[in-house]
Coordinates of N, CA, C and O in Angstrom, one line a residue:
M10 N 0.9 -1.0 0.1 CA 0.2 0.2 0.0 C 0.7 1.4 0.2 O 0.6 2.4 -0.5
K11 N 1.8 1.2 0.8 CA 2.9 2.4 0.7 C 3.3 2.7 -0.6 O 3.7 3.7 -0.9
A12 N 3.9 1.6 -1.3 CA 4.4 1.7 -2.6 C 3.2 2.3 -3.7 O 3.8 3.1 -4.2
F13 N 2.2 2.0 -3.5 CA 0.9 2.2 -4.2 C 0.8 3.8 -4.1 O 0.6 4.8 -5.0
A14 N 0.6 4.2 -2.6 CA 0.6 5.7 -2.4 C 1.9 6.4 -3.0 O 1.6 7.8 -3.2
R15 N 2.8 6.1 -2.7 CA 4.2 6.8 -3.4 C 4.1 7.1 -4.7 O 4.2 8.2 -5.3
A16 N 3.6 5.9 -5.4 CA 3.4 6.0 -7.1 C 2.4 6.9 -7.3 O 2.7 8.0 -8.4
V17 N 1.2 7.0 -6.6 CA 0.1 8.0 -6.8 C 0.7 9.3 -6.7 O 0.6 10.3 -7.4
N18 N 1.4 9.6 -5.5 CA 1.8 11.1 -5.2 C 2.7 11.4 -6.3 O 3.1 12.4 -6.7
R19 N 3.7 10.6 -6.7 CA 4.7 11.0 -7.9 C 4.0 11.2 -9.1 O 4.2 12.2 -9.7
A20 N 3.0 10.3 -9.4 CA 2.3 10.8 -10.7 C 1.5 12.0 -10.5 O 1.6 12.9 -11.5
D21 N 0.9 12.4 -9.3 CA 0.1 13.6 -9.0 C 1.2 14.8 -9.3 O 0.9 15.9 -10.0
L22 N 2.5 14.8 -8.7 CA 3.4 15.6 -8.9 C 3.7 16.0 -10.4 O 3.8 17.4 -10.8
V23 N 3.9 14.7 -11.2 CA 4.1 15.1 -12.6 C 2.9 15.6 -13.3 O 3.4 16.8 -14.1
A24 N 1.8 15.3 -12.9 CA 0.5 15.9 -13.6 C 0.5 17.3 -13.2 O 0.2 18.2 -14.1
A25 N 0.8 17.8 -12.0 CA 0.7 19.2 -11.7 C 1.8 20.1 -12.3 O 1.6 21.2 -12.7
K26 N 2.9 19.4 -12.5 CA 4.0 20.1 -13.1 C 4.0 20.1 -14.7 O 4.3 21.3 -15.3
D27 N 3.4 19.3 -15.3 CA 3.3 19.2 -16.6 C 2.0 18.7 -17.2 O 1.6 17.5 -17.7
P28 N 1.0 19.6 -17.1 CA -0.4 19.2 -17.7 C -0.4 18.8 -19.0 O -1.3 17.9 -19.3
A29 N 0.4 19.0 -19.8 CA 0.5 18.5 -21.3 C 0.7 17.2 -21.3 O 0.4 16.4 -22.3
A30 N 1.6 16.7 -20.5 CA 1.7 15.1 -20.2 C 0.5 14.2 -20.0 O 0.2 13.4 -20.7
V31 N -0.3 14.9 -19.0 CA -1.5 14.5 -18.8 C -2.5 14.5 -20.2 O -3.1 13.3 -20.4
C32 N -2.6 15.6 -20.8 CA -3.2 15.8 -22.0 C -2.9 14.5 -23.1 O -3.5 14.0 -23.6
A33 N -1.5 14.3 -23.0 CA -0.9 13.1 -24.1 C -1.4 12.1 -23.8 O -1.9 11.2 -24.6
V34 N -1.6 11.8 -22.4 CA -1.9 10.4 -22.0 C -3.4 10.2 -22.2 O -4.0 9.0 -22.8
L35 N -4.2 11.3 -21.8 CA -5.6 11.2 -22.2 C -6.0 11.3 -23.7 O -7.1 10.2 -23.9
E36 N -5.0 11.9 -24.4 CA -5.6 11.6 -26.0 C -5.0 10.4 -26.6 O -5.9 9.7 -27.2
K37 N -3.9 9.9 -26.0 CA -3.7 8.4 -26.5 C -4.5 7.1 -25.9 O -4.9 6.4 -26.7
Y38 N -4.7 7.3 -24.8 CA -5.4 6.1 -24.0 C -6.8 6.4 -23.8 O -7.8 5.4 -23.8
G39 N -7.1 7.6 -23.6 CA -8.7 7.9 -23.2 C -9.4 8.4 -24.6 O -10.8 8.5 -24.7
K40 N -8.6 8.4 -25.6 CA -9.0 8.5 -26.9 C -10.1 9.7 -27.1 O -11.3 9.8 -27.3
L41 N -9.7 10.8 -26.2 CA -10.6 12.1 -26.0 C -10.1 13.2 -27.0 O -8.8 13.2 -27.1
P42 N -11.0 13.8 -27.7 CA -10.6 14.9 -28.6 C -10.0 16.0 -27.9 O -10.2 16.3 -26.7
P43 N -8.9 16.8 -28.4 CA -7.9 17.7 -27.6 C -9.0 18.6 -27.1 O -8.8 19.5 -25.9
Q44 N -9.9 19.0 -28.0 CA -10.8 20.2 -27.2 C -11.8 19.7 -26.0 O -12.1 20.6 -25.5
V45 N -11.7 18.7 -25.9 CA -12.4 18.0 -24.7 C -11.6 18.2 -23.3 O -11.8 18.8 -22.4
F46 N -10.2 17.4 -23.5 CA -9.5 17.5 -22.2 C -8.7 19.0 -21.9 O -8.4 19.0 -21.1
A47 N -9.1 19.9 -23.1 CA -8.1 21.2 -22.9 C -9.4 21.9 -21.9 O -8.8 22.8 -21.3
K48 N -10.6 21.4 -21.7 CA -11.6 22.3 -20.8 C -11.7 21.6 -19.4 O -12.4 21.9 -18.7
M49 N -10.9 20.5 -19.4 CA -11.3 19.4 -18.2 C -10.3 20.0 -17.0 O -9.3 20.4 -17.3
R50 N -10.9 20.0 -16.0 CA -10.1 20.4 -14.6 C -9.5 19.0 -14.2 O -10.2 17.8 -14.1
L51 N -8.0 18.8 -14.1 CA -7.3 17.7 -13.7 C -7.6 17.3 -12.3 O -7.5 18.2 -11.5
P52 N -7.8 16.0 -12.1 CA -7.9 15.8 -10.3 C -6.7 15.7 -9.7 O -5.3 15.7 -10.4
V53 N -6.6 15.9 -8.5 CA -5.4 16.1 -7.6 C -5.5 14.9 -6.8 O -6.8 15.0 -6.2
Y54 N -4.7 14.1 -6.8 CA -4.7 12.8 -5.7 C -3.9 12.9 -4.8 O -2.5 13.6 -4.9
T55 N -4.1 12.4 -3.7 CA -3.3 12.3 -2.6 C -3.4 11.1 -1.6 O -4.5 10.5 -1.7
D56 N -2.4 10.7 -0.7 CA -2.5 9.8 0.2 C -3.1 10.0 1.3 O -3.5 9.4 2.3
Q57 N -3.5 11.4 1.6 CA -4.1 11.9 2.7 C -6.0 12.0 2.7 O -6.3 12.2 1.3
I58 N -6.6 11.8 3.4 CA -8.0 11.7 3.4 C -8.5 12.8 4.4 O -8.0 13.0 5.5
S59 N -9.4 13.6 3.7 CA -10.1 14.9 4.2 C -11.6 14.1 4.5 O -12.2 13.7 3.9
A60 N -11.8 14.4 5.9 CA -13.2 13.7 6.3 C -14.2 14.3 5.5 O -15.5 14.2 5.2
D61 N -14.0 16.0 5.4 CA -15.2 16.7 4.7 C -15.1 16.3 3.1 O -16.3 16.3 2.7
A62 N -14.0 16.2 2.8 CA -14.1 15.9 1.1 C -14.9 14.5 0.9 O -15.5 14.2 0.2
L63 N -14.3 13.5 1.9 CA -15.3 12.0 1.9 C -16.6 12.4 2.0 O -17.4 11.6 1.1
Q64 N -17.2 13.0 3.0 CA -18.4 13.2 3.3 C -18.9 13.9 2.1 O -20.4 13.4 1.8
G65 N -18.6 15.0 1.4 CA -19.2 15.5 0.1 C -19.2 14.3 -0.9 O -20.2 14.7 -1.7
T66 N -18.3 13.8 -1.0 CA -18.3 12.6 -2.2 C -19.4 11.8 -2.1 O -20.2 11.3 -3.0
A67 N -19.4 11.1 -0.6 CA -20.7 10.4 -0.2 C -22.1 11.0 -0.5 O -23.1 10.3 -0.8
D68 N -22.1 12.3 -0.2 CA -23.4 13.1 -0.1 C -23.6 13.3 -1.8 O -24.8 13.1 -2.2
L69 N -22.7 13.5 -2.5 CA -23.0 13.6 -4.0 C -23.3 12.3 -4.7 O -24.4 12.1 -5.5
M70 N -22.5 11.2 -4.2 CA -23.3 9.9 -4.8 C -24.4 9.4 -4.3 O -25.2 9.1 -5.2
N71 N -25.1 9.8 -3.1 CA -26.2 9.7 -2.8 C -27.2 10.5 -3.5 O -28.3 10.0 -4.1
H72 N -26.6 11.8 -3.7 CA -27.7 12.6 -4.6 C -28.0 12.0 -6.0 O -28.9 12.4 -6.5
L73 N -26.9 11.6 -6.7 CA -26.9 11.0 -8.0 C -27.6 9.7 -7.9 O -27.6 9.1 -9.2
G74 N -28.1 9.1 -7.0 CA -28.5 7.8 -7.1 C -27.7 6.5 -6.9 O -28.1 5.4 -7.2
F75 N -26.4 6.9 -6.6 CA -25.2 6.0 -6.5 C -25.5 5.0 -5.4 O -25.2 3.6 -5.3
T76 N -26.0 5.6 -4.2 CA -26.2 4.7 -3.1 C -27.7 5.0 -2.9 O -28.4 6.1 -3.1
S77 N -28.3 4.0 -2.0 CA -29.7 4.1 -1.9 C -30.2 4.9 -0.8 O -31.5 5.1 -0.5
K78 N -29.2 5.1 0.3 CA -29.5 6.2 1.4 C -28.2 6.8 1.7 O -27.2 6.7 1.3
P79 N -28.5 8.1 2.5 CA -27.2 8.5 2.9 C -26.1 7.9 3.6 O -26.6 6.9 4.5
V80 N -24.9 8.2 3.4 CA -23.9 7.4 4.1 C -23.0 8.5 5.1 O -22.9 9.7 4.7
D81 N -23.0 8.0 6.3 CA -22.3 8.6 7.2 C -20.8 8.4 6.9 O -20.4 7.2 7.7
T82 N -20.0 9.1 6.8 CA -18.4 8.6 6.4 C -17.6 8.6 7.7 O -16.3 8.2 7.7
K83 N -18.1 9.3 8.7 CA -17.3 9.3 10.0 C -16.7 7.9 10.5 O -15.6 7.9 11.0
E84 N -17.8 7.1 10.3 CA -17.3 5.4 10.6 C -16.1 4.9 9.5 O -15.6 3.9 9.8
M85 N -15.9 5.6 8.5 CA -14.8 5.1 7.6 C -13.7 5.4 7.9 O -12.6 4.7 7.3
I86 N -13.3 6.6 8.6 CA -12.0 6.9 9.0 C -11.9 6.5 10.2 O -12.6 6.9 11.3
W87 N -10.7 5.8 10.7 CA -10.2 5.6 12.0 C -8.8 6.1 12.3 O -8.0 6.3 11.4
P88 N -8.7 6.3 13.7 CA -7.2 6.9 13.8 C -6.0 6.0 13.6 O -6.3 4.8 13.6

């Protein structure tokens, strides 16, 4: 897991420093037209968990119908 987290963090740093590299990957593997990914906001990945962000994601998933009932994410994070 630690190796995966390091790899994700390294990839995130590369993406942040060189968005054109991300666009090249999206064009090659995602088969997206350049005009589409030119308007995309690139996600930022981290190995840190934000309780507020996690709850926001859960709320959005419920709103969009991906979950059948609201999810309280407080129980998903432990010290």
